[in-house]
PDB file of C-alpha atoms in Angstrom:
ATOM      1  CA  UNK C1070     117.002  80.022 111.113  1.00  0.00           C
ATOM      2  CA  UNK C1071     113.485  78.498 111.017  1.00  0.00           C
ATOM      3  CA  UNK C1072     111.941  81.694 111.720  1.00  0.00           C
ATOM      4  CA  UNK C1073     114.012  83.889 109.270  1.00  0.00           C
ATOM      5  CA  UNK C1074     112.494  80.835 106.401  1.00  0.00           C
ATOM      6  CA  UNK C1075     109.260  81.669 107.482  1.00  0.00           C
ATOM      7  CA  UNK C1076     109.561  85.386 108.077  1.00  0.00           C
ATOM      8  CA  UNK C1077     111.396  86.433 105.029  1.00  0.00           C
ATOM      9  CA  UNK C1078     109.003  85.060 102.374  1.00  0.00           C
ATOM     10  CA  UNK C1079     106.306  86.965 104.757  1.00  0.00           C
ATOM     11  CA  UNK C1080     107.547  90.189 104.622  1.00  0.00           C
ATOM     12  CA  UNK C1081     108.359  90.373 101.132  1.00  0.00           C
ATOM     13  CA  UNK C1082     104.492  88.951 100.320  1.00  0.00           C
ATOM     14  CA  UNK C1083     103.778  91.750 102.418  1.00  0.00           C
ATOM     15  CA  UNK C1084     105.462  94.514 100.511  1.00  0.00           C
ATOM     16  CA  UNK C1085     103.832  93.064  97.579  1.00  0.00           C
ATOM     17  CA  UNK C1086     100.639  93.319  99.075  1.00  0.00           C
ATOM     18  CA  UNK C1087     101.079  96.821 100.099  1.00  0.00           C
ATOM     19  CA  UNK C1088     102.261  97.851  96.641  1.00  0.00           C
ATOM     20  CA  UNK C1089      99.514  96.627  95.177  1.00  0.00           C
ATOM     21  CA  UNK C1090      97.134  98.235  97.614  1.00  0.00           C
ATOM     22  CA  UNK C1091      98.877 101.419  97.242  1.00  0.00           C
ATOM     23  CA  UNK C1092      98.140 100.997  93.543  1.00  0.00           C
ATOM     24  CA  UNK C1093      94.607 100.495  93.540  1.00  0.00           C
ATOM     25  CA  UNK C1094      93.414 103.106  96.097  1.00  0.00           C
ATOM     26  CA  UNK C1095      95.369 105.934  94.494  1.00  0.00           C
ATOM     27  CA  UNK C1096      95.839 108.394  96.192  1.00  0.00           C
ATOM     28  CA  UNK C1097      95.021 108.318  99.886  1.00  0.00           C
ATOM     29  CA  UNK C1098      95.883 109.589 103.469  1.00  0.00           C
ATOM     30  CA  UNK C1099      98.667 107.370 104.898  1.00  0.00           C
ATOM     31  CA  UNK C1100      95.856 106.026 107.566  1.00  0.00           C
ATOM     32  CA  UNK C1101      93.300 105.292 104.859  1.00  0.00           C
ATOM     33  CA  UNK C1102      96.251 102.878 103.722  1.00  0.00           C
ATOM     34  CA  UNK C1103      96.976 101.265 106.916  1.00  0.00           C
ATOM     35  CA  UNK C1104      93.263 100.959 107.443  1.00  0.00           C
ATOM     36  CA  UNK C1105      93.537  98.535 104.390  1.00  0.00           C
ATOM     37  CA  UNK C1106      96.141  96.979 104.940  1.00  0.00           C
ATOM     38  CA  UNK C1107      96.525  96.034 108.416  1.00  0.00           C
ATOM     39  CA  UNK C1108      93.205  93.513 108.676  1.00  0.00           C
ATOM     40  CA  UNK C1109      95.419  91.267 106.499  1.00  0.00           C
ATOM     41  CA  UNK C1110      98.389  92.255 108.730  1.00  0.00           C
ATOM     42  CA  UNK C1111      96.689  90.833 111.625  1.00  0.00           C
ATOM     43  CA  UNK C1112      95.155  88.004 110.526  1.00  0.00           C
ATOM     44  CA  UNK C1113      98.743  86.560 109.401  1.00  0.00           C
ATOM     45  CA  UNK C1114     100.142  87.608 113.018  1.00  0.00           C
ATOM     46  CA  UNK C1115      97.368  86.321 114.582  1.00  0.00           C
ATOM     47  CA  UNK C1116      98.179  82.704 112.882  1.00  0.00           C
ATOM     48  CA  UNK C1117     102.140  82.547 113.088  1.00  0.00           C
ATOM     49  CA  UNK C1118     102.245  84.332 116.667  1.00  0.00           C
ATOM     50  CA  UNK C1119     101.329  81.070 119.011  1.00  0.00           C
ATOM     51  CA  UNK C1120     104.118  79.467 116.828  1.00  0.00           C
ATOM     52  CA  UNK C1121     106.788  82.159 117.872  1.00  0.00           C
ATOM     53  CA  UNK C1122     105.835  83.759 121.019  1.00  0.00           C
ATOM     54  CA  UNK C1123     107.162  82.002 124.527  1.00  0.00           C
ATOM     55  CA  UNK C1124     104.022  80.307 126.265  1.00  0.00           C
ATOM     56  CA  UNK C1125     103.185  81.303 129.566  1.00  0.00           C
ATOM     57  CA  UNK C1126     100.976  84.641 128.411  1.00  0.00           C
ATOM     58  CA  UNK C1127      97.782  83.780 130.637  1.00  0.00           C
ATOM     59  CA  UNK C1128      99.980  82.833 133.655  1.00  0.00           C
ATOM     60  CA  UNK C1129     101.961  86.007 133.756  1.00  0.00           C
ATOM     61  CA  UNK C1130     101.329  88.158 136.629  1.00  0.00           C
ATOM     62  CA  UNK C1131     100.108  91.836 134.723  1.00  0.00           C
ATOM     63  CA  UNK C1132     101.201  94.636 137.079  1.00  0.00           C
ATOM     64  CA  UNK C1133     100.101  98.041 135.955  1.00  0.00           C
ATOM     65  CA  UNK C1134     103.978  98.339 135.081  1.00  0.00           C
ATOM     66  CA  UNK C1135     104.144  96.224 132.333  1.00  0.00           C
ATOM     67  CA  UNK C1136     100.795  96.778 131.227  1.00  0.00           C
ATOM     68  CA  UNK C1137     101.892 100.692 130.617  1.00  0.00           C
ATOM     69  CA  UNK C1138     104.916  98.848 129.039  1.00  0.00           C
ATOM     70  CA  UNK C1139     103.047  97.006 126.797  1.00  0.00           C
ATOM     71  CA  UNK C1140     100.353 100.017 125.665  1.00  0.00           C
ATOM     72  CA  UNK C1141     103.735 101.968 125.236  1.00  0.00           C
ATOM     73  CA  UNK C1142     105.703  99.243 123.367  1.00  0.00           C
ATOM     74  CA  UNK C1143     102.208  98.895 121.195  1.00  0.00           C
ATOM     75  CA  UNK C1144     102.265 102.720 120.916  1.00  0.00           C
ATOM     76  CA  UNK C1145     106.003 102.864 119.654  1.00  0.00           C
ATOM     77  CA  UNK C1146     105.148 100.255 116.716  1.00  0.00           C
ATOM     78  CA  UNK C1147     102.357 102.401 115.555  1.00  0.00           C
ATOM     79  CA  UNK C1148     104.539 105.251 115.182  1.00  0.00           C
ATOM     80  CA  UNK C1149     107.381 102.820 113.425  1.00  0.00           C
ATOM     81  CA  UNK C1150     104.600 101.312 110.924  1.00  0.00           C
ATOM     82  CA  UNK C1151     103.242 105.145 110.695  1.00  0.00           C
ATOM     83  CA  UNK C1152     106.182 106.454 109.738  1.00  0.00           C
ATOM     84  CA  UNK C1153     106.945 103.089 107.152  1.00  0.00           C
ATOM     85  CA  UNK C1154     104.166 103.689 105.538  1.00  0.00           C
ATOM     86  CA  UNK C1155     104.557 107.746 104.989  1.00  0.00           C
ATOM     87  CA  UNK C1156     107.736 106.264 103.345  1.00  0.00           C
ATOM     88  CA  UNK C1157     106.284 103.802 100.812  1.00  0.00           C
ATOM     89  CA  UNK C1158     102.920 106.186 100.067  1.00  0.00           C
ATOM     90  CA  UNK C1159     105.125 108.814  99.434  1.00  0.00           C
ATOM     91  CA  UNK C1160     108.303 106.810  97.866  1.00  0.00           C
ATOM     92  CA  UNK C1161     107.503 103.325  97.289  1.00  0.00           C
ATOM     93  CA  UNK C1162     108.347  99.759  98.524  1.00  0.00           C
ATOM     94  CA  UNK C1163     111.777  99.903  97.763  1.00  0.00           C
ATOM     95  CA  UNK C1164     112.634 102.859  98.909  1.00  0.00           C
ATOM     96  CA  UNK C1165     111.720 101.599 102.432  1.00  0.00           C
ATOM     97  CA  UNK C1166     113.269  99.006 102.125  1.00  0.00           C
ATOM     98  CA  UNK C1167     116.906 100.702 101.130  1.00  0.00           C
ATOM     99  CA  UNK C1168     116.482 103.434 104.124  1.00  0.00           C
ATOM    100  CA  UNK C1169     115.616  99.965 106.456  1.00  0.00           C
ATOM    101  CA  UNK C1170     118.755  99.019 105.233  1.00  0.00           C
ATOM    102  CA  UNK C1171     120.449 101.977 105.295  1.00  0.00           C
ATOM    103  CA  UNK C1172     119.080 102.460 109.363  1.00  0.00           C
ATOM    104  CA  UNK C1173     121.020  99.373 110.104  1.00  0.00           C
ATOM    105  CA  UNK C1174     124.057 100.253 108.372  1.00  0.00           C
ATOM    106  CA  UNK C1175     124.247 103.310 110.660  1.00  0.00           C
ATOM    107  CA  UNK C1176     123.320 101.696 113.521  1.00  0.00           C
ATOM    108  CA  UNK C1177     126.017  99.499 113.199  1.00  0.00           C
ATOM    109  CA  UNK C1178     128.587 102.374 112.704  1.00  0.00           C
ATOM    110  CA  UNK C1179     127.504 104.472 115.262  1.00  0.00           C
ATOM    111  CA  UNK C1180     127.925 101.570 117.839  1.00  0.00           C
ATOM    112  CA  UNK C1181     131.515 100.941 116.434  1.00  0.00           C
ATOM    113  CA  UNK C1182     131.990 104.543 116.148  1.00  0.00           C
ATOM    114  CA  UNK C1183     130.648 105.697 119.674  1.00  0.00           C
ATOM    115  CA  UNK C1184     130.808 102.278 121.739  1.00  0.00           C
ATOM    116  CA  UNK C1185     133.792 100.227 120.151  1.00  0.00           C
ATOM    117  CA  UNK C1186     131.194  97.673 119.156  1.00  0.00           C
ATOM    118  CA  UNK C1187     133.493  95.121 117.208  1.00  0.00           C
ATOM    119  CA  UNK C1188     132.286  93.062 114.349  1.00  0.00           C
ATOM    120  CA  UNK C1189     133.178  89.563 113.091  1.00  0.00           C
ATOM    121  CA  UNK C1190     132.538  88.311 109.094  1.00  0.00           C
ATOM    122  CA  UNK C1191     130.849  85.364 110.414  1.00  0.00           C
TER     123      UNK C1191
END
């Protein structure tokens, strides 16, 4: 609950922030506007990370496993913000977020429809 208080208010400042980027370069390549964009990313995940990340990241034992995992897992969320932000250049902020929204809707109904995933209302 503590972390949805913090992240919420985040991710809406940054969709605000991106909008307003968006509007003041133009028109620009999708990487031109994650070139702007992400040194202010990174500088906020560089602060709240240590506050929600498990400790223990120096002691781990780094096979070459699970450091192909973790170039691959970094690989798959450049794609994911890639493809986000083809999305709000080309449609906008809200747009993005309504097909997020709509890309958990159908995630939920294809694991009811194809698994027998049950929901509660709580």
């Amino acid at each position: 609950l503590i972390c949805v208080a913090i992240w919420v208010p985040l991710a809406a400042a940054y969709k605000v922030q991106f909008g307003r980027l968006r509007r003041k370069l133009g028109k620009c390549s999708t990487l031109a506007l994650m070139h702007a964009l992400f040194p202010y990313a990174l500088l906020v995940q560089t602060i709240l990370s240590p506050l929600v990340d498990p400790p223990g990241l120096f002691e781990y034992s780094w096979t070459a496993t699970s450091v192909f995992a973790v170039a691959a897992s970094g690989l798959g969320a450049f794609l994911v913000n890639y493809s986000g932000f083809l999305v709000v250049g080309h449609l906008g902020a809200i747009s993005h977020v309504l097909l997020g929204q709509a890309k958990s809707a159908m995630t939920l109904l294809v694991a009811a429809l194809l698994f027998g995933t049950s929901y509660t209302a709580r």
